[in-house]
Amino acid sequence: MSQQSQIIATPLSSPTSQSWGGVQPQNSNIPAHNMQEELDSSYVEVDLPSRYKFYDFKHLYIRPFKQKHLRKLIQGQANKNARYMAEVINSCIACEKGYKDLVFRLCREDFTYLQYWERIHSFPNIQYTQMVECTNPEHIKMVEDGKLPASSLAFPQAITKTTLDVTYLEDDAQYSFDDYIPEELKDKFPQVSMHVPYMEDYLQLLELAEKEVGDNDDEGLAWFMTGVPASMLTIVDANGKTLSLKERFDIVDELSPEAVMLLQEVKNEVPEFGVTQTIKAKCPRCGAVTTTQLVLNAHSFLPQHNLKRSA
C-alpha cells in the first residue's frame, strides 16, 4: 500500500553519488554545477512522493522563497506563462548531481509537492483565495433556465488550512513502460522508449498547444490531452537524431487508434501518487456545500495587492 503523510522536511545531509537509472529528459544538456558550493543552512532535504524512482539522483534539497522570487511570480502571472513558476522553483532546489535544470527533470507530481512545500514554508501567514464552482444541480438548472447568471456558479473561498496528504510510491515497486510501446513504432525506429512525463515535457506540450490553437481554451485542452502520449516518448531516428516533441506529436498522429490506445494505457502502470488537498466551500447564492480539490498557481503565492497588479 502507498503511504500517506503530511509534507515534511529533514535537515540537510551530505549528498551521495547515484547512478542513472531512468530515461534522460528532453533538452537536459545544461551543464551541472557544484552543488556543495551553493547549498547553505536554508536548504532542507525532502522526500519526494515518487521516491526518486524515475530519476538518476536520490536527494533533493529546497529552500524557501525570497522577495525576488515573488517578483518573478508576478511576471509569470501577468504573462500567463507556466514556465515562470517552474523557473522560480528551479532556483530554489538542488540535488547531488548538481543539475541546473533540475525542476525540468521532475515529474508533475513531485513538482506539485514542491509548490506546496514553498506555499507552506515561504508564506505560512498569508491567506489566499481559491475560486470554487458550485456543483448543486438545482443551482446549475437555474443557470441553464436563465434564472441566474452563469457567473453565480463561481465564488472565491479563503484558504487557511495547510494540512496536506501526500501519497508516496512504494519503496520496493518497479515500473516498466516497454510493453506500452506499439510494435509499429519499434519497427520504424531503431530506438524508442517511454518515460513518465517530466516537467519539460509538459511545458513544451503547453507551449506547442498554444502555438497551434492560440487562445481557444477548449481546443487547446483537447490538443494537450491528445499530445500527452507523444510527450512520454523518446524516439531516435536512423540518423541518430532524437526527435523533437513536434516531430513525435506528428508521428503519434499517424498511428492507428489502437496503437494510441496502447500508449495511453501506460498511465495504469504507475499508481496515483502525490499531493492532494480538498476544501469544503459554501456557495453564497444557494447555500450548497461543494468539495473542491485545490490547484496551485501563481495566485497561490501572491498577496492580494500583487494579484490586482498582475490581473
PDB file of C-alpha atoms in Angstrom:
ATOM      1  CA  MET A   1       0.000   0.000   0.000  1.00  0.00           C
ATOM      2  CA  SER A   2       1.097   3.539  -0.600  1.00  0.00           C
ATOM      3  CA  GLN A   3       1.795   5.654   2.448  1.00  0.00           C
ATOM      4  CA  GLN A   4       0.171   8.950   3.368  1.00  0.00           C
ATOM      5  CA  SER A   5       1.599  11.733   5.477  1.00  0.00           C
ATOM      6  CA  GLN A   6       1.929  15.466   5.725  1.00  0.00           C
ATOM      7  CA  ILE A   7       4.673  17.326   3.906  1.00  0.00           C
ATOM      8  CA  ILE A   8       7.869  17.002   5.890  1.00  0.00           C
ATOM      9  CA  ALA A   9      11.463  18.117   5.541  1.00  0.00           C
ATOM     10  CA  THR A  10      14.656  16.753   7.036  1.00  0.00           C
ATOM     11  CA  PRO A  11      17.872  18.606   7.880  1.00  0.00           C
ATOM     12  CA  LEU A  12      20.452  18.926   5.142  1.00  0.00           C
ATOM     13  CA  SER A  13      22.637  15.824   4.929  1.00  0.00           C
ATOM     14  CA  SER A  14      25.746  15.014   2.961  1.00  0.00           C
ATOM     15  CA  PRO A  15      24.681  14.001  -0.585  1.00  0.00           C
ATOM     16  CA  THR A  16      25.941  10.799  -2.131  1.00  0.00           C
ATOM     17  CA  SER A  17      26.572   9.922  -5.754  1.00  0.00           C
ATOM     18  CA  GLN A  18      23.955   7.871  -7.587  1.00  0.00           C
ATOM     19  CA  SER A  19      23.974   6.144 -10.950  1.00  0.00           C
ATOM     20  CA  TRP A  20      21.467   6.916 -13.663  1.00  0.00           C
ATOM     21  CA  GLY A  21      18.508   4.524 -13.568  1.00  0.00           C
ATOM     22  CA  GLY A  22      15.878   6.111 -15.778  1.00  0.00           C
ATOM     23  CA  VAL A  23      15.269   7.883 -19.058  1.00  0.00           C
ATOM     24  CA  GLN A  24      17.044  11.141 -19.787  1.00  0.00           C
ATOM     25  CA  PRO A  25      14.549  14.022 -20.058  1.00  0.00           C
ATOM     26  CA  GLN A  26      14.375  16.065 -23.231  1.00  0.00           C
ATOM     27  CA  ASN A  27      16.560  19.188 -23.516  1.00  0.00           C
ATOM     28  CA  SER A  28      18.616  18.368 -20.437  1.00  0.00           C
ATOM     29  CA  ASN A  29      22.022  19.365 -21.788  1.00  0.00           C
ATOM     30  CA  ILE A  30      22.519  22.275 -19.393  1.00  0.00           C
ATOM     31  CA  PRO A  31      25.873  21.717 -17.639  1.00  0.00           C
ATOM     32  CA  ALA A  32      25.954  20.684 -13.995  1.00  0.00           C
ATOM     33  CA  HIS A  33      27.298  22.925 -11.261  1.00  0.00           C
ATOM     34  CA  ASN A  34      28.956  22.226  -7.930  1.00  0.00           C
ATOM     35  CA  MET A  35      26.060  21.773  -5.523  1.00  0.00           C
ATOM     36  CA  GLN A  36      28.286  21.754  -2.455  1.00  0.00           C
ATOM     37  CA  GLU A  37      29.356  25.327  -3.206  1.00  0.00           C
ATOM     38  CA  GLU A  38      25.781  26.625  -3.325  1.00  0.00           C
ATOM     39  CA  LEU A  39      23.958  24.853  -0.514  1.00  0.00           C
ATOM     40  CA  ASP A  40      23.640  26.641   2.815  1.00  0.00           C
ATOM     41  CA  SER A  41      21.717  26.206   6.042  1.00  0.00           C
ATOM     42  CA  SER A  42      18.469  27.451   4.455  1.00  0.00           C
ATOM     43  CA  TYR A  43      18.212  24.229   2.402  1.00  0.00           C
ATOM     44  CA  VAL A  44      16.472  21.121   3.716  1.00  0.00           C
ATOM     45  CA  GLU A  45      16.162  17.689   2.157  1.00  0.00           C
ATOM     46  CA  VAL A  46      12.692  16.496   1.171  1.00  0.00           C
ATOM     47  CA  ASP A  47      11.272  13.052   0.472  1.00  0.00           C
ATOM     48  CA  LEU A  48       9.518  13.258  -2.895  1.00  0.00           C
ATOM     49  CA  PRO A  49       6.257  11.358  -3.490  1.00  0.00           C
ATOM     50  CA  SER A  50       7.880   9.462  -6.378  1.00  0.00           C
ATOM     51  CA  ARG A  51      10.548   8.060  -4.034  1.00  0.00           C
ATOM     52  CA  TYR A  52      13.019   9.184  -6.763  1.00  0.00           C
ATOM     53  CA  LYS A  53      12.103   6.131  -8.866  1.00  0.00           C
ATOM     54  CA  PHE A  54      12.251   7.992 -12.183  1.00  0.00           C
ATOM     55  CA  TYR A  55      15.498   9.896 -11.677  1.00  0.00           C
ATOM     56  CA  ASP A  56      19.255   9.394 -11.651  1.00  0.00           C
ATOM     57  CA  PHE A  57      19.516  11.399  -8.396  1.00  0.00           C
ATOM     58  CA  LYS A  58      18.300  10.304  -4.963  1.00  0.00           C
ATOM     59  CA  HIS A  59      18.391  13.513  -2.892  1.00  0.00           C
ATOM     60  CA  LEU A  60      16.646  16.849  -3.436  1.00  0.00           C
ATOM     61  CA  TYR A  61      17.173  19.976  -1.335  1.00  0.00           C
ATOM     62  CA  ILE A  62      14.934  23.042  -1.245  1.00  0.00           C
ATOM     63  CA  ARG A  63      14.961  26.475   0.386  1.00  0.00           C
ATOM     64  CA  PRO A  64      12.097  28.967   0.953  1.00  0.00           C
ATOM     65  CA  PHE A  65      11.311  31.785  -1.488  1.00  0.00           C
ATOM     66  CA  LYS A  66      12.803  35.255  -1.224  1.00  0.00           C
ATOM     67  CA  GLN A  67      11.243  38.534  -2.340  1.00  0.00           C
ATOM     68  CA  LYS A  68      12.975  38.269  -5.726  1.00  0.00           C
ATOM     69  CA  HIS A  69      11.051  35.070  -6.373  1.00  0.00           C
ATOM     70  CA  LEU A  70       7.755  36.864  -5.796  1.00  0.00           C
ATOM     71  CA  ARG A  71       8.708  39.368  -8.483  1.00  0.00           C
ATOM     72  CA  LYS A  72       9.203  36.517 -10.946  1.00  0.00           C
ATOM     73  CA  LEU A  73       5.838  35.039  -9.994  1.00  0.00           C
ATOM     74  CA  ILE A  74       4.135  38.379 -10.634  1.00  0.00           C
ATOM     75  CA  GLN A  75       5.731  38.462 -14.089  1.00  0.00           C
ATOM     76  CA  GLY A  76       4.566  34.935 -14.763  1.00  0.00           C
ATOM     77  CA  GLN A  77       1.013  35.691 -13.675  1.00  0.00           C
ATOM     78  CA  ALA A  78       0.926  38.819 -15.829  1.00  0.00           C
ATOM     79  CA  ASN A  79       2.177  36.880 -18.867  1.00  0.00           C
ATOM     80  CA  LYS A  80       0.141  33.711 -18.145  1.00  0.00           C
ATOM     81  CA  ASN A  81       3.354  31.732 -18.547  1.00  0.00           C
ATOM     82  CA  ALA A  82       3.612  28.415 -16.686  1.00  0.00           C
ATOM     83  CA  ARG A  83       7.359  28.225 -17.262  1.00  0.00           C
ATOM     84  CA  TYR A  84       7.917  31.142 -14.859  1.00  0.00           C
ATOM     85  CA  MET A  85       6.611  29.079 -11.948  1.00  0.00           C
ATOM     86  CA  ALA A  86       8.931  26.223 -12.879  1.00  0.00           C
ATOM     87  CA  GLU A  87      11.911  28.574 -13.127  1.00  0.00           C
ATOM     88  CA  VAL A  88      11.210  30.046  -9.699  1.00  0.00           C
ATOM     89  CA  ILE A  89      11.062  26.593  -8.106  1.00  0.00           C
ATOM     90  CA  ASN A  90      14.191  25.615 -10.033  1.00  0.00           C
ATOM     91  CA  SER A  91      16.148  28.480  -8.487  1.00  0.00           C
ATOM     92  CA  CYS A  92      15.338  27.131  -5.005  1.00  0.00           C
ATOM     93  CA  ILE A  93      16.257  23.453  -5.379  1.00  0.00           C
ATOM     94  CA  ALA A  94      19.386  21.340  -5.827  1.00  0.00           C
ATOM     95  CA  CYS A  95      20.397  17.690  -5.970  1.00  0.00           C
ATOM     96  CA  GLU A  96      23.619  15.705  -5.562  1.00  0.00           C
ATOM     97  CA  LYS A  97      24.123  15.692  -9.345  1.00  0.00           C
ATOM     98  CA  GLY A  98      24.310  19.492  -9.460  1.00  0.00           C
ATOM     99  CA  TYR A  99      21.840  19.883 -12.344  1.00  0.00           C
ATOM    100  CA  LYS A 100      20.997  23.479 -13.184  1.00  0.00           C
ATOM    101  CA  ASP A 101      17.784  22.371 -14.928  1.00  0.00           C
ATOM    102  CA  LEU A 102      16.647  20.140 -12.071  1.00  0.00           C
ATOM    103  CA  VAL A 103      12.978  21.148 -11.961  1.00  0.00           C
ATOM    104  CA  PHE A 104      12.518  20.251 -15.624  1.00  0.00           C
ATOM    105  CA  ARG A 105      13.667  16.702 -14.853  1.00  0.00           C
ATOM    106  CA  LEU A 106      10.915  16.199 -12.255  1.00  0.00           C
ATOM    107  CA  CYS A 107       7.560  14.541 -12.831  1.00  0.00           C
ATOM    108  CA  ARG A 108       4.475  16.707 -12.347  1.00  0.00           C
ATOM    109  CA  GLU A 109       3.533  15.080  -9.026  1.00  0.00           C
ATOM    110  CA  ASP A 110       6.894  15.912  -7.450  1.00  0.00           C
ATOM    111  CA  PHE A 111       6.774  19.435  -8.865  1.00  0.00           C
ATOM    112  CA  THR A 112       3.358  19.984  -7.276  1.00  0.00           C
ATOM    113  CA  TYR A 113       4.735  18.675  -3.982  1.00  0.00           C
ATOM    114  CA  LEU A 114       7.490  21.299  -4.109  1.00  0.00           C
ATOM    115  CA  GLN A 115       4.940  24.026  -4.875  1.00  0.00           C
ATOM    116  CA  TYR A 116       3.027  23.095  -1.738  1.00  0.00           C
ATOM    117  CA  TRP A 117       6.267  22.972   0.244  1.00  0.00           C
ATOM    118  CA  GLU A 118       7.010  26.548  -0.796  1.00  0.00           C
ATOM    119  CA  ARG A 119       3.441  27.645  -0.056  1.00  0.00           C
ATOM    120  CA  ILE A 120       3.669  26.290   3.493  1.00  0.00           C
ATOM    121  CA  HIS A 121       7.228  27.321   4.343  1.00  0.00           C
ATOM    122  CA  SER A 122       7.522  30.638   2.492  1.00  0.00           C
ATOM    123  CA  PHE A 123       4.075  32.078   3.239  1.00  0.00           C
ATOM    124  CA  PRO A 124       2.812  30.471   6.457  1.00  0.00           C
ATOM    125  CA  ASN A 125       0.751  33.527   7.441  1.00  0.00           C
ATOM    126  CA  ILE A 126      -0.548  34.744   4.078  1.00  0.00           C
ATOM    127  CA  GLN A 127      -4.152  33.868   3.274  1.00  0.00           C
ATOM    128  CA  TYR A 128      -5.000  33.098  -0.329  1.00  0.00           C
ATOM    129  CA  THR A 129      -8.181  32.515  -2.285  1.00  0.00           C
ATOM    130  CA  GLN A 130      -9.371  29.598  -4.389  1.00  0.00           C
ATOM    131  CA  MET A 131     -12.143  30.056  -6.938  1.00  0.00           C
ATOM    132  CA  VAL A 132     -14.781  27.359  -6.409  1.00  0.00           C
ATOM    133  CA  GLU A 133     -17.550  26.281  -8.776  1.00  0.00           C
ATOM    134  CA  CYS A 134     -20.882  25.310  -7.222  1.00  0.00           C
ATOM    135  CA  THR A 135     -21.983  21.786  -8.182  1.00  0.00           C
ATOM    136  CA  ASN A 136     -25.517  21.978  -6.790  1.00  0.00           C
ATOM    137  CA  PRO A 137     -27.808  20.524  -9.548  1.00  0.00           C
ATOM    138  CA  GLU A 138     -30.608  22.944  -8.626  1.00  0.00           C
ATOM    139  CA  HIS A 139     -28.278  25.935  -8.922  1.00  0.00           C
ATOM    140  CA  ILE A 140     -26.969  24.677 -12.264  1.00  0.00           C
ATOM    141  CA  LYS A 141     -30.544  24.163 -13.510  1.00  0.00           C
ATOM    142  CA  MET A 142     -31.445  27.745 -12.600  1.00  0.00           C
ATOM    143  CA  VAL A 143     -28.475  28.955 -14.632  1.00  0.00           C
ATOM    144  CA  GLU A 144     -29.499  26.769 -17.580  1.00  0.00           C
ATOM    145  CA  ASP A 145     -33.029  28.171 -17.375  1.00  0.00           C
ATOM    146  CA  GLY A 146     -31.721  31.717 -17.354  1.00  0.00           C
ATOM    147  CA  LYS A 147     -32.964  32.472 -13.838  1.00  0.00           C
ATOM    148  CA  LEU A 148     -29.430  33.095 -12.567  1.00  0.00           C
ATOM    149  CA  PRO A 149     -26.297  34.313 -14.372  1.00  0.00           C
ATOM    150  CA  ALA A 150     -23.563  31.775 -15.106  1.00  0.00           C
ATOM    151  CA  SER A 151     -21.195  33.862 -13.006  1.00  0.00           C
ATOM    152  CA  SER A 152     -23.207  32.952  -9.906  1.00  0.00           C
ATOM    153  CA  LEU A 153     -21.744  29.431 -10.014  1.00  0.00           C
ATOM    154  CA  ALA A 154     -18.196  30.641  -9.291  1.00  0.00           C
ATOM    155  CA  PHE A 155     -17.225  32.182  -5.977  1.00  0.00           C
ATOM    156  CA  PRO A 156     -13.998  32.813  -4.004  1.00  0.00           C
ATOM    157  CA  GLN A 157     -13.149  30.779  -0.916  1.00  0.00           C
ATOM    158  CA  ALA A 158     -10.467  31.899   1.547  1.00  0.00           C
ATOM    159  CA  ILE A 159      -7.923  29.143   2.248  1.00  0.00           C
ATOM    160  CA  THR A 160      -6.348  28.932   5.677  1.00  0.00           C
ATOM    161  CA  LYS A 161      -5.772  25.215   6.286  1.00  0.00           C
ATOM    162  CA  THR A 162      -2.401  23.885   5.061  1.00  0.00           C
ATOM    163  CA  THR A 163      -2.518  20.268   6.237  1.00  0.00           C
ATOM    164  CA  LEU A 164      -1.929  18.127   3.171  1.00  0.00           C
ATOM    165  CA  ASP A 165      -1.997  14.439   2.372  1.00  0.00           C
ATOM    166  CA  VAL A 166       0.950  13.045   0.435  1.00  0.00           C
ATOM    167  CA  THR A 167       0.702   9.616  -1.171  1.00  0.00           C
ATOM    168  CA  TYR A 168       4.095   8.023  -1.859  1.00  0.00           C
ATOM    169  CA  LEU A 169       5.010   5.257  -4.264  1.00  0.00           C
ATOM    170  CA  GLU A 170       6.019   2.026  -2.596  1.00  0.00           C
ATOM    171  CA  ASP A 171       9.708   1.692  -1.772  1.00  0.00           C
ATOM    172  CA  ASP A 172      10.188  -1.665  -3.489  1.00  0.00           C
ATOM    173  CA  ALA A 173       7.926  -1.070  -6.512  1.00  0.00           C
ATOM    174  CA  GLN A 174       9.341  -1.408 -10.029  1.00  0.00           C
ATOM    175  CA  TYR A 175       7.771   0.109 -13.148  1.00  0.00           C
ATOM    176  CA  SER A 176       8.350  -0.803 -16.793  1.00  0.00           C
ATOM    177  CA  PHE A 177       6.912   1.005 -19.810  1.00  0.00           C
ATOM    178  CA  ASP A 178       8.250  -1.187 -22.639  1.00  0.00           C
ATOM    179  CA  ASP A 179       5.028  -3.174 -23.073  1.00  0.00           C
ATOM    180  CA  TYR A 180       3.108   0.004 -23.903  1.00  0.00           C
ATOM    181  CA  ILE A 181       5.183   0.907 -26.964  1.00  0.00           C
ATOM    182  CA  PRO A 182       3.318  -0.059 -30.186  1.00  0.00           C
ATOM    183  CA  GLU A 183       5.113  -2.514 -32.461  1.00  0.00           C
ATOM    184  CA  GLU A 184       4.705  -0.179 -35.424  1.00  0.00           C
ATOM    185  CA  LEU A 185       6.920   2.349 -33.632  1.00  0.00           C
ATOM    186  CA  LYS A 186       9.510  -0.276 -32.718  1.00  0.00           C
ATOM    187  CA  ASP A 187       9.592  -1.474 -36.331  1.00  0.00           C
ATOM    188  CA  LYS A 188      10.036   2.029 -37.743  1.00  0.00           C
ATOM    189  CA  PHE A 189      12.680   3.479 -35.421  1.00  0.00           C
ATOM    190  CA  PRO A 190      15.907   1.957 -34.043  1.00  0.00           C
ATOM    191  CA  GLN A 191      15.371   3.416 -30.555  1.00  0.00           C
ATOM    192  CA  VAL A 192      12.018   4.017 -28.885  1.00  0.00           C
ATOM    193  CA  SER A 193      11.407   4.270 -25.147  1.00  0.00           C
ATOM    194  CA  MET A 194       8.756   5.641 -22.801  1.00  0.00           C
ATOM    195  CA  HIS A 195       9.001   7.520 -19.525  1.00  0.00           C
ATOM    196  CA  VAL A 196       6.736   9.359 -17.126  1.00  0.00           C
ATOM    197  CA  PRO A 197       6.155  12.905 -18.386  1.00  0.00           C
ATOM    198  CA  TYR A 198       8.713  15.306 -16.954  1.00  0.00           C
ATOM    199  CA  MET A 199       8.028  18.985 -16.368  1.00  0.00           C
ATOM    200  CA  GLU A 200       9.941  19.920 -19.503  1.00  0.00           C
ATOM    201  CA  ASP A 201       7.658  17.601 -21.473  1.00  0.00           C
ATOM    202  CA  TYR A 202       4.534  19.225 -20.021  1.00  0.00           C
ATOM    203  CA  LEU A 203       5.806  22.738 -20.595  1.00  0.00           C
ATOM    204  CA  GLN A 204       6.801  22.026 -24.174  1.00  0.00           C
ATOM    205  CA  LEU A 205       3.385  20.485 -24.785  1.00  0.00           C
ATOM    206  CA  LEU A 206       1.613  23.519 -23.322  1.00  0.00           C
ATOM    207  CA  GLU A 207       3.710  25.851 -25.454  1.00  0.00           C
ATOM    208  CA  LEU A 208       3.139  23.775 -28.581  1.00  0.00           C
ATOM    209  CA  ALA A 209      -0.613  23.701 -27.945  1.00  0.00           C
ATOM    210  CA  GLU A 210      -0.668  27.472 -27.509  1.00  0.00           C
ATOM    211  CA  LYS A 211       1.240  27.914 -30.749  1.00  0.00           C
ATOM    212  CA  GLU A 212      -1.121  25.606 -32.648  1.00  0.00           C
ATOM    213  CA  VAL A 213      -4.513  26.774 -31.339  1.00  0.00           C
ATOM    214  CA  GLY A 214      -3.876  30.187 -29.783  1.00  0.00           C
ATOM    215  CA  ASP A 215      -6.336  31.375 -27.133  1.00  0.00           C
ATOM    216  CA  ASN A 216      -9.024  28.750 -27.757  1.00  0.00           C
ATOM    217  CA  ASP A 217      -9.021  27.116 -24.317  1.00  0.00           C
ATOM    218  CA  ASP A 218     -11.359  24.228 -25.203  1.00  0.00           C
ATOM    219  CA  GLU A 219      -9.446  23.285 -28.322  1.00  0.00           C
ATOM    220  CA  GLY A 220      -6.159  23.792 -26.510  1.00  0.00           C
ATOM    221  CA  LEU A 221      -7.171  21.382 -23.740  1.00  0.00           C
ATOM    222  CA  ALA A 222      -8.179  18.722 -26.277  1.00  0.00           C
ATOM    223  CA  TRP A 223      -4.945  19.283 -28.163  1.00  0.00           C
ATOM    224  CA  PHE A 224      -2.948  18.996 -24.954  1.00  0.00           C
ATOM    225  CA  MET A 225      -4.640  15.783 -23.791  1.00  0.00           C
ATOM    226  CA  THR A 226      -4.130  14.048 -27.129  1.00  0.00           C
ATOM    227  CA  GLY A 227      -0.481  15.116 -27.095  1.00  0.00           C
ATOM    228  CA  VAL A 228       0.414  13.581 -23.722  1.00  0.00           C
ATOM    229  CA  PRO A 229       1.395  10.177 -25.235  1.00  0.00           C
ATOM    230  CA  ALA A 230       3.886  11.943 -27.535  1.00  0.00           C
ATOM    231  CA  SER A 231       5.409  13.750 -24.557  1.00  0.00           C
ATOM    232  CA  MET A 232       6.178  10.395 -22.901  1.00  0.00           C
ATOM    233  CA  LEU A 233       8.119   9.045 -25.863  1.00  0.00           C
ATOM    234  CA  THR A 234      11.815   9.302 -26.648  1.00  0.00           C
ATOM    235  CA  ILE A 235      12.476   8.439 -30.307  1.00  0.00           C
ATOM    236  CA  VAL A 236      15.827   8.287 -32.072  1.00  0.00           C
ATOM    237  CA  ASP A 237      15.728   8.006 -35.869  1.00  0.00           C
ATOM    238  CA  ALA A 238      18.085   6.124 -38.213  1.00  0.00           C
ATOM    239  CA  ASN A 239      20.435   9.125 -38.348  1.00  0.00           C
ATOM    240  CA  GLY A 240      20.861   9.152 -34.581  1.00  0.00           C
ATOM    241  CA  LYS A 241      18.714  12.250 -34.129  1.00  0.00           C
ATOM    242  CA  THR A 242      16.493  12.496 -31.045  1.00  0.00           C
ATOM    243  CA  LEU A 243      13.146  13.729 -32.344  1.00  0.00           C
ATOM    244  CA  SER A 244      11.541  16.903 -31.014  1.00  0.00           C
ATOM    245  CA  LEU A 245       8.133  16.967 -29.344  1.00  0.00           C
ATOM    246  CA  LYS A 246       6.509  18.341 -32.524  1.00  0.00           C
ATOM    247  CA  GLU A 247       8.067  15.531 -34.551  1.00  0.00           C
ATOM    248  CA  ARG A 248       6.895  12.944 -32.038  1.00  0.00           C
ATOM    249  CA  PHE A 249       3.451  14.527 -31.978  1.00  0.00           C
ATOM    250  CA  ASP A 250       3.183  14.218 -35.766  1.00  0.00           C
ATOM    251  CA  ILE A 251       4.309  10.572 -35.576  1.00  0.00           C
ATOM    252  CA  VAL A 252       1.676   9.722 -32.966  1.00  0.00           C
ATOM    253  CA  ASP A 253      -0.946  11.444 -35.129  1.00  0.00           C
ATOM    254  CA  GLU A 254      -0.212   8.910 -37.879  1.00  0.00           C
ATOM    255  CA  LEU A 255      -0.546   5.854 -35.625  1.00  0.00           C
ATOM    256  CA  SER A 256      -3.611   3.656 -35.641  1.00  0.00           C
ATOM    257  CA  PRO A 257      -6.204   4.385 -32.929  1.00  0.00           C
ATOM    258  CA  GLU A 258      -5.407   1.009 -31.374  1.00  0.00           C
ATOM    259  CA  ALA A 259      -1.715   1.871 -31.113  1.00  0.00           C
ATOM    260  CA  VAL A 260      -2.503   5.215 -29.467  1.00  0.00           C
ATOM    261  CA  MET A 261      -4.819   3.466 -27.007  1.00  0.00           C
ATOM    262  CA  LEU A 262      -1.887   1.240 -26.043  1.00  0.00           C
ATOM    263  CA  LEU A 263       0.294   4.302 -25.453  1.00  0.00           C
ATOM    264  CA  GLN A 264      -2.393   5.834 -23.258  1.00  0.00           C
ATOM    265  CA  GLU A 265      -2.695   2.668 -21.175  1.00  0.00           C
ATOM    266  CA  VAL A 266       0.756   3.392 -19.720  1.00  0.00           C
ATOM    267  CA  LYS A 267      -0.962   5.594 -17.140  1.00  0.00           C
ATOM    268  CA  ASN A 268      -2.150   2.385 -15.465  1.00  0.00           C
ATOM    269  CA  GLU A 269       1.434   1.230 -14.867  1.00  0.00           C
ATOM    270  CA  VAL A 270       2.106   3.735 -12.085  1.00  0.00           C
ATOM    271  CA  PRO A 271      -0.497   4.144  -9.297  1.00  0.00           C
ATOM    272  CA  GLU A 272      -1.685   7.598  -8.347  1.00  0.00           C
ATOM    273  CA  PHE A 273       0.695   9.459  -6.050  1.00  0.00           C
ATOM    274  CA  GLY A 274       1.489  12.995  -4.986  1.00  0.00           C
ATOM    275  CA  VAL A 275      -0.182  15.783  -3.014  1.00  0.00           C
ATOM    276  CA  THR A 276      -3.918  16.221  -2.550  1.00  0.00           C
ATOM    277  CA  GLN A 277      -5.765  18.959  -0.697  1.00  0.00           C
ATOM    278  CA  THR A 278      -9.525  19.383  -0.764  1.00  0.00           C
ATOM    279  CA  ILE A 279     -11.717  22.027   0.827  1.00  0.00           C
ATOM    280  CA  LYS A 280     -15.420  22.363   1.532  1.00  0.00           C
ATOM    281  CA  ALA A 281     -16.889  25.663   0.387  1.00  0.00           C
ATOM    282  CA  LYS A 282     -20.424  27.009   0.879  1.00  0.00           C
ATOM    283  CA  CYS A 283     -21.994  28.707  -2.135  1.00  0.00           C
ATOM    284  CA  PRO A 284     -23.102  32.234  -1.137  1.00  0.00           C
ATOM    285  CA  ARG A 285     -26.005  32.133  -3.616  1.00  0.00           C
ATOM    286  CA  CYS A 286     -27.667  28.770  -2.908  1.00  0.00           C
ATOM    287  CA  GLY A 287     -26.002  27.610   0.312  1.00  0.00           C
ATOM    288  CA  ALA A 288     -24.881  24.252  -1.083  1.00  0.00           C
ATOM    289  CA  VAL A 289     -21.537  22.879   0.107  1.00  0.00           C
ATOM    290  CA  THR A 290     -19.076  21.883  -2.627  1.00  0.00           C
ATOM    291  CA  THR A 291     -15.937  19.793  -2.151  1.00  0.00           C
ATOM    292  CA  THR A 292     -13.112  21.067  -4.353  1.00  0.00           C
ATOM    293  CA  GLN A 293      -9.546  19.915  -4.883  1.00  0.00           C
ATOM    294  CA  LEU A 294      -7.119  22.811  -4.747  1.00  0.00           C
ATOM    295  CA  VAL A 295      -4.877  23.723  -7.660  1.00  0.00           C
ATOM    296  CA  LEU A 296      -1.745  25.777  -7.072  1.00  0.00           C
ATOM    297  CA  ASN A 297      -0.676  28.513  -9.478  1.00  0.00           C
ATOM    298  CA  ALA A 298       0.980  31.908  -9.168  1.00  0.00           C
ATOM    299  CA  HIS A 299      -2.124  33.241  -7.386  1.00  0.00           C
ATOM    300  CA  SER A 300      -1.393  30.886  -4.512  1.00  0.00           C
ATOM    301  CA  PHE A 301       1.827  32.692  -3.609  1.00  0.00           C
ATOM    302  CA  LEU A 302       0.922  36.335  -4.184  1.00  0.00           C
ATOM    303  CA  PRO A 303      -0.642  38.753  -1.679  1.00  0.00           C
ATOM    304  CA  GLN A 304      -3.924  40.290  -2.848  1.00  0.00           C
ATOM    305  CA  HIS A 305      -2.401  43.684  -3.760  1.00  0.00           C
ATOM    306  CA  ASN A 306       0.063  41.935  -6.087  1.00  0.00           C
ATOM    307  CA  LEU A 307      -2.725  39.914  -7.673  1.00  0.00           C
ATOM    308  CA  LYS A 308      -4.568  43.096  -8.612  1.00  0.00           C
ATOM    309  CA  ARG A 309      -1.462  44.410 -10.362  1.00  0.00           C
ATOM    310  CA  SER A 310      -0.978  41.191 -12.329  1.00  0.00           C
ATOM    311  CA  ALA A 311      -4.628  40.632 -13.255  1.00  0.00           C
TER     312      ALA A 311
END
